[in-house]
Coordinates of C-alpha atoms in Angstrom, one line a residue:
Chain A
X1 CA 41.0 10.5 -4.9
X2 CA 42.0 14.0 -3.2
X3 CA 42.3 14.9 0.7
X4 CA 39.7 17.4 0.2
X5 CA 36.5 16.7 2.2
X6 CA 33.2 17.2 0.0
X7 CA 31.2 15.9 2.9
X8 CA 31.8 16.7 6.7
X9 CA 29.6 15.7 9.2
X10 CA 29.8 16.4 13.3
X11 CA 27.4 15.2 15.5
X12 CA 24.7 15.6 13.2
X13 CA 21.3 14.5 15.1
X14 CA 17.4 14.3 14.0
X15 CA 14.6 14.0 16.5
X16 CA 11.3 13.4 16.1
X17 CA 9.3 14.3 19.2
X18 CA 11.5 11.8 21.7
X19 CA 12.5 9.4 18.4
X20 CA 16.0 10.0 17.8
X21 CA 16.2 9.1 14.4
X22 CA 19.6 10.1 13.6
X23 CA 22.1 10.2 16.8
X24 CA 25.2 12.5 16.8
X25 CA 27.0 10.8 13.7
X26 CA 30.2 12.0 12.7
X27 CA 32.3 11.2 9.4
X28 CA 33.9 12.8 6.2
X29 CA 33.8 11.9 2.8
X30 CA 36.7 12.8 0.2
X31 CA 36.4 14.0 -3.1
X32 CA 36.1 10.6 -5.5
X33 CA 35.5 8.5 -2.5
X34 CA 32.5 5.6 -3.0
X35 CA 31.2 5.9 0.4
X36 CA 28.8 2.9 1.4
X37 CA 26.3 3.9 3.7
X38 CA 24.7 0.9 5.5
X39 CA 22.4 -0.2 8.2
X40 CA 19.2 -2.1 8.5
X41 CA 15.8 -1.1 7.7
X42 CA 15.2 1.7 10.3
X43 CA 18.6 2.4 11.5
X44 CA 18.4 6.0 10.1
X45 CA 20.0 5.9 6.9
X46 CA 17.4 7.7 4.6
X47 CA 16.8 10.5 7.7
X48 CA 20.8 10.9 7.4
X49 CA 20.6 11.2 3.7
X50 CA 17.6 13.5 3.6
X51 CA 19.8 16.1 5.8
X52 CA 22.4 15.8 3.5
X53 CA 20.3 16.5 0.4
X54 CA 18.8 19.4 2.1
X55 CA 15.6 18.0 2.2
X56 CA 15.4 17.8 5.9
X57 CA 16.8 20.3 8.6
X58 CA 18.8 18.5 11.4
X59 CA 17.9 19.2 15.1
X60 CA 21.6 19.6 16.1
X61 CA 24.9 19.0 14.7
X62 CA 27.0 20.2 11.9
X63 CA 27.3 19.2 8.3
X64 CA 28.6 20.4 5.1
X65 CA 27.9 19.1 1.6
X66 CA 30.1 20.4 -1.1
X67 CA 31.3 22.7 1.2
X68 CA 27.6 24.3 1.7
X69 CA 26.0 24.5 5.2
X70 CA 22.9 22.4 5.4
X71 CA 21.4 24.8 7.5
X72 CA 21.6 27.7 5.5
X73 CA 22.9 27.0 2.2
X74 CA 20.6 24.1 1.0
X75 CA 19.5 25.7 -2.3
X76 CA 23.6 25.7 -3.2
X77 CA 23.8 22.0 -2.0
X78 CA 20.7 21.1 -4.2
X79 CA 22.4 22.4 -7.3
X80 CA 25.8 20.5 -6.6
X81 CA 24.4 17.1 -5.9
X82 CA 22.7 14.5 -7.9
X83 CA 20.2 12.0 -6.3
X84 CA 18.7 8.3 -7.1
X85 CA 16.4 6.6 -5.3
X86 CA 15.3 3.6 -4.4
X87 CA 12.2 3.7 -6.1
X88 CA 12.4 4.2 -9.4
X89 CA 12.9 7.7 -10.4
X90 CA 12.3 8.4 -14.4
X91 CA 8.9 9.2 -16.1
X92 CA 7.8 6.3 -17.8
X93 CA 5.3 7.8 -20.1
X94 CA 8.1 10.3 -21.3
X95 CA 10.6 9.1 -24.0
X96 CA 14.4 8.4 -22.8
X97 CA 15.1 11.9 -24.7
X98 CA 12.8 13.5 -23.1
X99 CA 13.7 12.1 -19.4
X100 CA 17.0 13.6 -19.6
X101 CA 15.8 16.9 -21.3
X102 CA 13.6 17.1 -18.3
X103 CA 16.2 16.4 -15.8
X104 CA 18.7 18.5 -17.5
X105 CA 16.3 21.0 -17.7
X106 CA 15.3 21.3 -14.0
X107 CA 18.8 21.8 -13.4
X108 CA 18.7 24.7 -15.6
X109 CA 21.3 23.5 -18.2
X110 CA 21.8 25.0 -21.5
X111 CA 20.1 23.7 -24.6
X112 CA 23.4 23.0 -26.3
X113 CA 24.7 21.3 -23.2
X114 CA 22.0 19.3 -23.0
X115 CA 22.1 18.3 -27.0
X116 CA 25.7 17.4 -26.8
X117 CA 25.9 15.8 -23.5
X118 CA 22.5 13.6 -24.3
X119 CA 24.4 12.2 -27.5
X120 CA 27.2 10.9 -25.4
X121 CA 25.0 9.4 -22.5
X122 CA 23.0 7.6 -25.1
X123 CA 26.3 6.2 -26.7
X124 CA 27.7 5.0 -23.9
X125 CA 24.6 3.3 -22.6
X126 CA 24.1 2.2 -26.0
X127 CA 20.6 3.4 -26.1
X128 CA 20.9 5.6 -29.0
X129 CA 18.3 3.4 -31.2
X130 CA 15.5 3.7 -27.7
X131 CA 16.0 7.3 -27.8
X132 CA 12.6 8.2 -28.7
X133 CA 10.9 4.9 -27.0
X134 CA 8.9 5.6 -23.8
X135 CA 11.2 4.8 -20.9
X136 CA 8.2 2.5 -19.8
X137 CA 9.2 -0.1 -22.2
X138 CA 12.9 -0.5 -21.4
X139 CA 13.8 -3.5 -19.1
X140 CA 14.4 -2.6 -15.4
X141 CA 18.2 -3.0 -15.9
X142 CA 18.4 -0.4 -18.6
X143 CA 16.2 2.2 -16.8
X144 CA 18.1 1.9 -13.3
X145 CA 21.3 2.8 -15.6
X146 CA 19.4 5.3 -17.3
X147 CA 18.4 7.0 -13.8
X148 CA 22.0 6.9 -12.6
X149 CA 23.3 8.6 -16.2
X150 CA 20.3 11.2 -15.4
X151 CA 21.5 11.8 -11.7
X152 CA 25.1 12.7 -12.7
X153 CA 23.9 14.3 -16.2
X154 CA 24.1 18.3 -14.5
X155 CA 27.7 17.1 -13.7
X156 CA 27.2 17.2 -9.7
X157 CA 29.9 16.9 -7.3
X158 CA 28.4 14.6 -5.1
X159 CA 25.5 11.6 -6.3
X160 CA 23.7 10.4 -3.3
X161 CA 22.3 6.9 -4.4
X162 CA 19.7 5.5 -2.1
X163 CA 19.8 1.7 -2.6
X164 CA 20.0 2.0 -6.5
X165 CA 20.1 -1.8 -7.4
X166 CA 16.9 -3.0 -5.9
X167 CA 15.5 -5.8 -8.0
X168 CA 18.2 -5.7 -10.7
X169 CA 19.9 -8.7 -11.7
X170 CA 23.4 -9.7 -10.8
X171 CA 25.1 -8.9 -14.4
X172 CA 23.2 -5.6 -14.4
X173 CA 24.4 -4.8 -10.9
X174 CA 27.9 -5.6 -12.0
X175 CA 27.4 -3.1 -15.1
X176 CA 25.7 -0.6 -12.7
X177 CA 29.1 -0.6 -10.5
X178 CA 31.3 -0.2 -13.4
X179 CA 29.1 3.1 -14.2
X180 CA 29.8 4.1 -10.4
X181 CA 33.7 3.4 -10.7
X182 CA 33.9 5.6 -14.1
X183 CA 32.0 8.5 -12.1
X184 CA 34.1 8.2 -9.2
X185 CA 37.5 8.3 -11.6
X186 CA 35.7 11.3 -12.8
X187 CA 35.9 12.9 -9.7
X188 CA 32.0 12.7 -8.4
X189 CA 31.6 11.3 -5.1
X190 CA 29.7 8.7 -4.6
X191 CA 27.5 7.9 -1.3
X192 CA 25.5 5.0 -1.6
X193 CA 23.3 3.1 0.5
X194 CA 22.7 -0.5 -0.1
X195 CA 21.5 -3.6 1.4
X196 CA 23.4 -6.0 -0.8
X197 CA 26.5 -7.1 1.2
X198 CA 28.7 -8.1 -2.1
X199 CA 28.2 -4.3 -3.2
X200 CA 29.8 -3.1 0.4
X201 CA 32.7 -4.6 -0.8
X202 CA 33.0 -2.7 -4.0
X203 CA 32.8 0.5 -1.8
X204 CA 36.1 2.6 -0.7
X205 CA 35.1 3.1 2.7
X206 CA 31.7 1.8 4.6
X207 CA 30.0 3.0 7.6
X208 CA 27.1 0.9 9.1
X209 CA 24.4 2.5 11.1
X210 CA 22.8 0.3 14.0
X211 CA 20.0 2.5 16.0
X212 CA 20.9 5.6 14.7
X213 CA 24.5 5.6 15.6
X214 CA 27.6 4.9 13.2
X215 CA 29.0 1.6 14.7
X216 CA 31.5 1.0 12.5
X217 CA 33.4 3.0 10.0
X218 CA 36.4 1.7 8.0
X219 CA 37.6 0.1 4.6
X220 CA 36.0 -3.2 4.0
X221 CA 39.3 -5.3 4.9
X222 CA 39.7 -3.2 7.9
X223 CA 36.2 -3.9 9.0
X224 CA 36.7 -7.8 8.3
X225 CA 39.7 -7.7 10.3
X226 CA 38.3 -5.8 13.2
X227 CA 35.4 -7.9 13.6
X228 CA 37.0 -11.1 12.4
X229 CA 34.9 -11.8 9.7
X230 CA 35.4 -13.5 6.6
X231 CA 33.0 -11.2 4.4
X232 CA 30.9 -8.0 5.0
X233 CA 27.8 -9.9 5.3
X234 CA 29.3 -11.4 8.6
X235 CA 30.1 -8.1 9.8
X236 CA 27.0 -6.6 9.0
X237 CA 25.2 -9.3 10.9
X238 CA 27.3 -8.8 13.9
X239 CA 26.7 -5.3 14.0
X240 CA 23.0 -5.3 13.0
X241 CA 22.0 -8.1 15.9
X242 CA 22.7 -5.6 18.1
X243 CA 20.0 -3.4 17.1
X244 CA 17.0 -2.6 19.3
X245 CA 14.5 -1.0 16.7
X246 CA 13.7 -2.1 13.4
X247 CA 10.8 -0.8 11.2
X248 CA 9.1 -4.1 11.3
Chain B
X1 CA 11.9 30.4 -15.8
X2 CA 13.7 28.0 -18.3
X3 CA 13.3 25.2 -15.4
X4 CA 9.5 26.4 -14.7
X5 CA 9.0 25.6 -18.7
X6 CA 10.7 22.4 -18.6
X7 CA 8.2 21.6 -15.8
X8 CA 5.1 22.4 -17.4
X9 CA 6.2 20.6 -20.6
X10 CA 6.6 17.5 -18.9
X11 CA 3.0 18.0 -17.2
X12 CA 1.4 18.3 -20.8
X13 CA 3.2 15.3 -22.1
X14 CA 1.8 13.3 -19.0
X15 CA -1.5 14.6 -19.6
X16 CA -1.7 14.1 -23.5
X17 CA 0.3 10.7 -23.5
X18 CA -2.7 9.3 -20.9
X19 CA -5.3 9.3 -23.9
X20 CA -7.8 7.9 -21.7
X21 CA -8.1 10.7 -19.0
X22 CA -7.8 12.9 -21.7
X23 CA -10.7 11.7 -22.9
X24 CA -12.6 12.0 -19.8
X25 CA -11.3 15.1 -19.0
X26 CA -12.4 16.9 -22.2
X27 CA -15.3 14.3 -23.0
X28 CA -16.9 14.5 -19.4
X29 CA -18.0 18.3 -19.8
X30 CA -19.8 17.6 -23.1
X31 CA -21.2 14.2 -21.6
X32 CA -22.7 16.1 -18.5
X33 CA -24.2 19.1 -20.1
X34 CA -26.0 16.9 -22.8
X35 CA -27.2 14.6 -19.9
X36 CA -28.1 17.3 -17.8
X37 CA -29.4 19.4 -20.0
X38 CA -31.5 16.7 -21.9
X39 CA -32.1 13.5 -20.3
X40 CA -32.2 14.9 -16.9
X41 CA -34.3 17.8 -17.6
X42 CA -37.4 19.0 -15.6
X43 CA -39.0 20.3 -19.0
X44 CA -41.3 17.6 -20.0
X45 CA -42.8 17.1 -23.5
X46 CA -45.5 15.0 -24.5
X47 CA -46.4 13.6 -21.1
X48 CA -49.1 10.9 -21.1
X49 CA -51.9 11.8 -18.9
X50 CA -55.3 10.7 -18.1
X51 CA -58.6 12.6 -17.6
X52 CA -61.6 11.3 -15.6
X53 CA -64.2 14.0 -16.6
X54 CA -67.7 13.6 -14.4
X55 CA -69.2 16.3 -16.1
X56 CA -68.6 15.6 -19.7
X57 CA -70.0 19.2 -20.7
X58 CA -68.9 22.0 -23.4
X59 CA -66.7 23.1 -20.9
X60 CA -64.7 20.3 -19.9
X61 CA -64.4 19.2 -23.5
X62 CA -62.9 22.3 -24.8
X63 CA -60.5 22.5 -21.9
X64 CA -59.6 18.6 -22.8
X65 CA -59.0 19.7 -26.1
X66 CA -57.0 22.4 -25.3
X67 CA -54.8 20.1 -23.3
X68 CA -54.5 17.5 -25.4
X69 CA -53.4 20.2 -28.2
X70 CA -50.3 21.3 -26.3
X71 CA -47.0 20.0 -26.8
X72 CA -46.5 19.1 -23.2
X73 CA -49.5 16.4 -22.8
X74 CA -51.0 13.5 -24.5
X75 CA -54.0 12.4 -23.1
X76 CA -53.6 8.5 -23.0
X77 CA -56.9 7.5 -21.8
X78 CA -60.3 8.7 -20.4
X79 CA -61.3 7.2 -16.9
X80 CA -64.1 6.5 -15.0
X81 CA -63.5 6.2 -11.7
X82 CA -61.2 7.5 -8.9
X83 CA -60.2 4.0 -8.4
X84 CA -59.0 3.7 -12.1
X85 CA -56.8 6.8 -11.7
X86 CA -54.8 4.9 -8.9
X87 CA -54.9 1.8 -10.9
X88 CA -53.3 3.4 -13.9
X89 CA -50.9 5.4 -11.7
X90 CA -49.5 2.2 -10.2
X91 CA -49.1 0.8 -14.0
X92 CA -46.8 4.1 -14.5
X93 CA -48.8 4.7 -17.5
X94 CA -49.1 8.1 -16.9
X95 CA -47.7 10.8 -15.0
X96 CA -50.9 13.3 -14.5
X97 CA -54.7 12.8 -14.0
X98 CA -57.3 15.3 -14.5
X99 CA -60.3 15.3 -12.5
X100 CA -63.3 17.2 -13.5
X101 CA -65.8 17.0 -11.0
X102 CA -69.7 16.9 -11.9
X103 CA -71.8 20.1 -13.1
X104 CA -68.2 21.8 -14.2
X105 CA -70.1 23.7 -16.9
X106 CA -72.9 24.4 -14.4
X107 CA -70.9 25.8 -12.0
X108 CA -69.1 28.0 -14.1
X109 CA -72.4 29.3 -15.6
X110 CA -73.8 29.8 -12.1
X111 CA -71.4 30.6 -9.9
X112 CA -68.6 31.7 -12.0
X113 CA -66.6 29.4 -10.0
X114 CA -65.4 26.0 -10.8
X115 CA -62.7 23.4 -9.7
X116 CA -60.2 20.9 -11.4
X117 CA -58.2 18.5 -9.5
X118 CA -54.6 17.9 -10.6
X119 CA -53.2 14.7 -9.4
X120 CA -49.5 14.0 -10.0
X121 CA -47.2 11.0 -9.8
X122 CA -44.9 12.3 -7.2
X123 CA -42.6 9.3 -7.0
X124 CA -40.7 11.9 -9.5
X125 CA -41.3 15.2 -8.0
X126 CA -39.4 17.1 -10.5
X127 CA -41.7 15.7 -13.3
X128 CA -45.0 16.1 -11.3
X129 CA -44.4 19.7 -10.5
X130 CA -43.4 20.9 -14.0
X131 CA -46.4 19.0 -15.4
X132 CA -48.8 20.6 -12.5
X133 CA -47.3 23.9 -13.5
X134 CA -48.2 23.6 -17.2
X135 CA -51.6 22.4 -16.8
X136 CA -52.2 25.1 -14.3
X137 CA -51.1 27.4 -17.0
X138 CA -53.5 25.8 -19.7
X139 CA -56.2 26.0 -17.4
X140 CA -55.5 29.8 -16.4
X141 CA -55.0 30.6 -20.1
X142 CA -58.6 29.1 -20.8
X143 CA -60.3 30.5 -18.2
X144 CA -58.7 34.1 -19.1
X145 CA -60.0 33.8 -22.6
X146 CA -63.5 33.0 -21.7
X147 CA -63.6 35.7 -19.0
X148 CA -62.9 38.3 -22.1
X149 CA -66.4 39.3 -22.7
X150 CA -68.0 39.0 -19.6
X151 CA -68.4 41.1 -16.9
X152 CA -67.9 38.9 -13.9
X153 CA -64.4 36.8 -14.2
X154 CA -64.9 33.3 -14.1
X155 CA -62.6 31.1 -11.8
X156 CA -61.5 27.7 -12.5
X157 CA -59.7 26.5 -9.1
X158 CA -56.9 24.3 -10.0
X159 CA -56.2 22.0 -7.0
X160 CA -52.8 20.1 -7.1
X161 CA -52.2 16.9 -5.1
X162 CA -48.7 17.8 -4.6
X163 CA -46.7 20.7 -2.5
X164 CA -45.0 23.2 -4.5
X165 CA -41.3 22.5 -5.0
X166 CA -39.2 26.0 -5.3
X167 CA -36.4 23.8 -6.8
X168 CA -37.8 23.5 -10.0
X169 CA -36.3 26.3 -12.0
X170 CA -36.2 24.7 -15.6
X171 CA -33.5 22.6 -17.5
X172 CA -31.0 25.5 -17.6
X173 CA -30.1 26.2 -13.7
X174 CA -28.1 22.8 -14.5
X175 CA -25.4 24.9 -16.6
X176 CA -23.9 26.5 -13.2
X177 CA -24.3 23.5 -11.5
X178 CA -22.3 21.3 -14.2
X179 CA -19.7 23.7 -14.4
X180 CA -19.3 23.5 -10.6
X181 CA -18.9 20.0 -10.9
X182 CA -16.7 19.7 -14.0
X183 CA -14.2 22.3 -12.7
X184 CA -14.3 20.4 -9.4
X185 CA -13.4 17.2 -11.1
X186 CA -11.0 18.4 -13.3
X187 CA -9.0 20.5 -10.5
X188 CA -9.3 19.0 -7.2
X189 CA -9.0 15.7 -8.2
X190 CA -6.7 15.6 -11.2
X191 CA -4.4 17.8 -9.5
X192 CA -4.3 15.9 -6.2
X193 CA -4.0 12.7 -7.9
X194 CA -1.1 13.6 -10.2
X195 CA 0.9 15.3 -7.3
X196 CA 0.2 12.0 -5.4
X197 CA 1.3 9.9 -8.3
X198 CA 4.8 11.4 -8.4
X199 CA 4.9 10.7 -4.6
X200 CA 4.2 7.4 -5.1
X201 CA 6.6 6.9 -8.1
X202 CA 9.5 8.5 -6.1
X203 CA 9.7 11.0 -8.7
X204 CA 8.6 13.8 -6.3
X205 CA 11.8 13.4 -4.3
X206 CA 14.1 13.9 -7.3
X207 CA 11.9 17.1 -7.7
X208 CA 12.6 18.1 -4.4
X209 CA 16.2 17.1 -4.3
X210 CA 16.6 19.6 -7.7
X211 CA 17.1 23.2 -7.3
X212 CA 13.5 23.7 -8.3
X213 CA 11.8 26.0 -5.4
X214 CA 8.5 23.7 -4.0
X215 CA 6.3 26.4 -4.8
X216 CA 7.2 26.0 -8.5
X217 CA 6.8 22.7 -8.8
X218 CA 3.5 22.8 -7.6
X219 CA 2.3 26.1 -9.8
X220 CA 3.8 24.1 -12.9
X221 CA 1.4 21.0 -11.6
X222 CA -1.5 23.6 -11.3
X223 CA -0.8 25.6 -14.9
X224 CA -1.9 22.7 -17.5
X225 CA -5.1 22.0 -15.3
X226 CA -6.0 25.7 -15.2
X227 CA -5.9 25.5 -19.0
X228 CA -7.9 22.4 -19.4
X229 CA -10.3 23.9 -17.1
X230 CA -10.4 27.0 -19.3
X231 CA -11.0 24.6 -22.4
X232 CA -14.1 23.1 -20.3
X233 CA -15.4 26.2 -19.4
X234 CA -15.7 27.5 -23.2
X235 CA -16.9 23.8 -23.9
X236 CA -19.8 24.0 -21.4
X237 CA -20.7 27.8 -22.1
X238 CA -20.5 26.9 -26.2
X239 CA -22.9 23.6 -25.7
X240 CA -25.2 25.8 -23.3
X241 CA -25.6 28.6 -25.3
X242 CA -25.8 26.4 -28.8
X243 CA -27.3 23.4 -28.2
X244 CA -29.2 24.2 -24.6
X245 CA -30.2 27.2 -25.9
X246 CA -29.3 28.8 -22.5
X247 CA -28.3 32.6 -23.0
X248 CA -25.5 34.5 -21.0
X249 CA -27.4 37.5 -19.8
X250 CA -24.6 38.7 -18.2
X251 CA -21.0 40.0 -18.8
X252 CA -18.9 36.9 -20.1
X253 CA -15.7 38.4 -19.0
X254 CA -17.0 38.4 -15.2
X255 CA -18.2 34.9 -15.6
X256 CA -14.7 33.7 -16.8
X257 CA -13.0 35.7 -14.2
X258 CA -15.5 34.0 -11.4
X259 CA -14.8 30.6 -13.3
X260 CA -11.1 31.0 -12.8
X261 CA -11.5 32.0 -9.3
X262 CA -13.2 28.9 -8.6
X263 CA -10.8 26.8 -10.1
X264 CA -8.3 28.1 -8.0
X265 CA -10.5 27.2 -5.0
X266 CA -10.4 23.9 -6.7
X267 CA -6.5 23.8 -7.1
X268 CA -5.9 25.2 -3.7
X269 CA -8.2 22.1 -2.3
X270 CA -6.4 19.4 -4.6
X271 CA -2.8 20.5 -3.2
X272 CA -4.1 20.3 0.4
X273 CA -5.2 16.9 -0.5
X274 CA -2.1 15.8 -2.1
X275 CA -0.2 17.3 0.8
X276 CA -2.2 15.4 3.3
X277 CA -1.8 11.9 1.7
X278 CA 0.7 9.3 -0.1
X279 CA -1.8 7.3 -2.2
X280 CA -3.6 8.1 -5.4
X281 CA -6.9 6.2 -3.7
X282 CA -7.0 8.1 -0.8
X283 CA -6.6 11.2 -2.9
X284 CA -9.3 10.4 -4.9
X285 CA -11.7 9.0 -2.2
X286 CA -11.1 12.3 -0.2
X287 CA -11.6 14.6 -3.4
X288 CA -15.0 12.7 -4.0
X289 CA -16.6 12.7 -0.5
X290 CA -15.0 16.0 0.3
X291 CA -15.6 18.1 -2.7
X292 CA -17.8 16.4 -5.0
X293 CA -20.7 15.2 -2.7
X294 CA -20.7 18.1 -1.0
X295 CA -20.9 20.4 -4.2
X296 CA -24.0 17.8 -5.8
X297 CA -25.8 18.0 -2.4
X298 CA -25.2 21.2 -0.6
X299 CA -24.4 23.8 -3.3
X300 CA -28.3 24.4 -4.0
X301 CA -27.7 22.7 -7.7
X302 CA -29.7 19.4 -6.8
X303 CA -31.3 20.2 -3.9
X304 CA -32.8 23.7 -2.8
X305 CA -30.7 25.2 0.2
X306 CA -33.8 26.9 1.7
X307 CA -35.3 23.7 2.4
X308 CA -32.5 22.1 4.2
X309 CA -32.7 21.8 8.2
X310 CA -30.8 24.6 9.5
X311 CA -27.5 22.7 10.6
X312 CA -27.0 21.7 6.8
X313 CA -27.9 25.3 5.9
X314 CA -24.9 26.5 8.0
X315 CA -22.7 23.9 6.7
X316 CA -23.4 24.7 3.0
X317 CA -22.0 28.3 3.4
X318 CA -18.3 26.3 3.5
X319 CA -18.9 24.6 0.5
X320 CA -17.2 26.9 -2.3
X321 CA -19.3 25.2 -4.7
X322 CA -22.4 27.0 -3.2
X323 CA -21.0 30.4 -3.9
X324 CA -19.6 29.8 -7.4
X325 CA -23.1 28.4 -8.3
X326 CA -25.1 31.4 -7.0
X327 CA -22.7 33.5 -8.7
X328 CA -22.9 31.9 -12.0
X329 CA -26.5 31.4 -11.5
X330 CA -27.1 35.3 -11.1
X331 CA -24.5 36.1 -13.5
X332 CA -25.4 33.9 -16.3
X333 CA -29.3 33.3 -16.1
X334 CA -30.1 36.5 -14.1
X335 CA -27.7 38.9 -16.1
X336 CA -26.3 40.2 -12.6
X337 CA -23.2 42.2 -12.4
X338 CA -20.5 42.5 -10.0
X339 CA -22.6 44.8 -7.9
X340 CA -24.8 42.3 -7.0
X341 CA -22.3 39.1 -6.7
X342 CA -19.5 40.9 -5.2
X343 CA -20.2 39.4 -1.7
X344 CA -20.2 36.0 -3.2
X345 CA -17.0 36.6 -4.8
X346 CA -15.5 37.9 -1.8
X347 CA -16.4 35.0 0.1
X348 CA -14.9 32.7 -2.9
X349 CA -11.8 34.9 -2.6
X350 CA -11.6 34.2 1.0
X351 CA -11.8 30.7 1.1
X352 CA -9.2 30.5 -2.1
X353 CA -6.6 32.3 0.1
X354 CA -7.6 30.1 3.2
X355 CA -6.8 26.9 1.5
X356 CA -3.6 28.2 -0.6
X357 CA -2.2 29.3 3.1
X358 CA -3.5 26.1 4.6
X359 CA -1.8 23.8 1.8
X360 CA 1.6 25.5 1.2
X361 CA 2.1 25.7 4.8
X362 CA 1.2 22.1 5.2
X363 CA 3.4 21.4 2.0
X364 CA 6.2 23.2 3.9
X365 CA 5.8 20.9 7.1
X366 CA 6.1 17.8 5.2
X367 CA 9.4 19.0 3.8
X368 CA 11.1 19.7 7.2

């Protein structure tokens, strides 16, 4: 992990009319870091993430992602990030290979690059024999792992994972996190939201959002100390109870 | 460009792998053209009719033979009273009754004038109308023939117990209507659904996070359906020329140009729908009520616009299919050129631009 900031956010705010979805949040994320972005439903995580991905313009505040400004350079940002959403994001009626080809294609990668890397990725995932099967026929765990591989296929500097392990069994989740560690070791910065508190423990640093504001930000062990809690679960509950809004 | 090709390839994979949808998309125009061309045709062959001949003379006998020998009519029974006519109609066994009054031949000889009454089953107004027209034509034909060698012309007055329905134009005015309907279904509904489907699956988000320009994503969605539509237009035209024997009297190029223009209207509308909703069901529902029903009701294809109440006549002007229908009707059936349909073309182009601008704006708003 270097000291270079790949995401740097200062006072970032998003208002929808009178509703302040994201309220002056500030943080930095360093290269190769696994940054956990936690918060209850409706806390403003997704809105914040959308601003960082260049999908939504902030109302005020500053933010740069991979060195590019979110207001003016979202085209460059998009080229330098990967994204995997909570909703499953591969095409079920395309084969494994076709999905990889398609996503690599929309990032403008060359045929040679795609061909060589596809083989490598399939081998790593032990999917070589399933390469020509429709993604719809794969078990969910494999799909999620494949989706992650596809999200970092074009070798982005940062990958945003929006609740990537929803609905996946514990064993696969563990394997999934091994992939995340490996990617981080290769210098890819991981920005991940999750509802699983055991996963929060895997993160290098964790921020917890409540009602649009970041209420806590530190390493999991420091957070536990700060809030006098035995687990991240307790830390989260102590903070989330203060919330006045939720989407339910 | 390479990105764009990837996108289009992917769209084709989606379409080609979904066999059932493919089958519907390509089979529908064939089914519709055949349905509308044959089953729902206004042309009637071998309709069963009844005759109530109160005169029973040589003139009526000649006319009855004439009618019976035409391919349109089969005389089912001879009736003896008005009451019987009603009964036979109620049973549904005949479509038309021809009533000759007493002294038909005498009237013709002495006053040069006679009357025939045609009673039609108005519960099926189109057929009724067609039948009364055929019958009248046969009677006029007979009248002309017997008048030939006389100084004073004979007139046989036919009186039809039904109002003229101007919509009845024969079976092949259906072709332009079917073209409008099919293009609408394929382009509007399918584009709306396929875009909304990506929203539902969450893949749209991934596409929007990628460096692809949103407009490229949308255009790539539209291209395969544009191609499919061209296949459909060709199928319909081939079927109508070779199976329904409807000639293309105007320029084929103009016809295709207008069809592509209309396709763009439909695509723009589909895009607008997809930008307004996130669920496939709602997208389908809006396409059906917002586009399909007006197309059937207000384009002039099923019901004549000139017979509608004024408010509906005014509303019909914003239905793109109305303009397309009148263009295709003019170009294909009447052989009109651009000098006749330029006004409608301009309106259609205007609607296209408006819808496209609206949907692109809406799409951008959603992104911000």
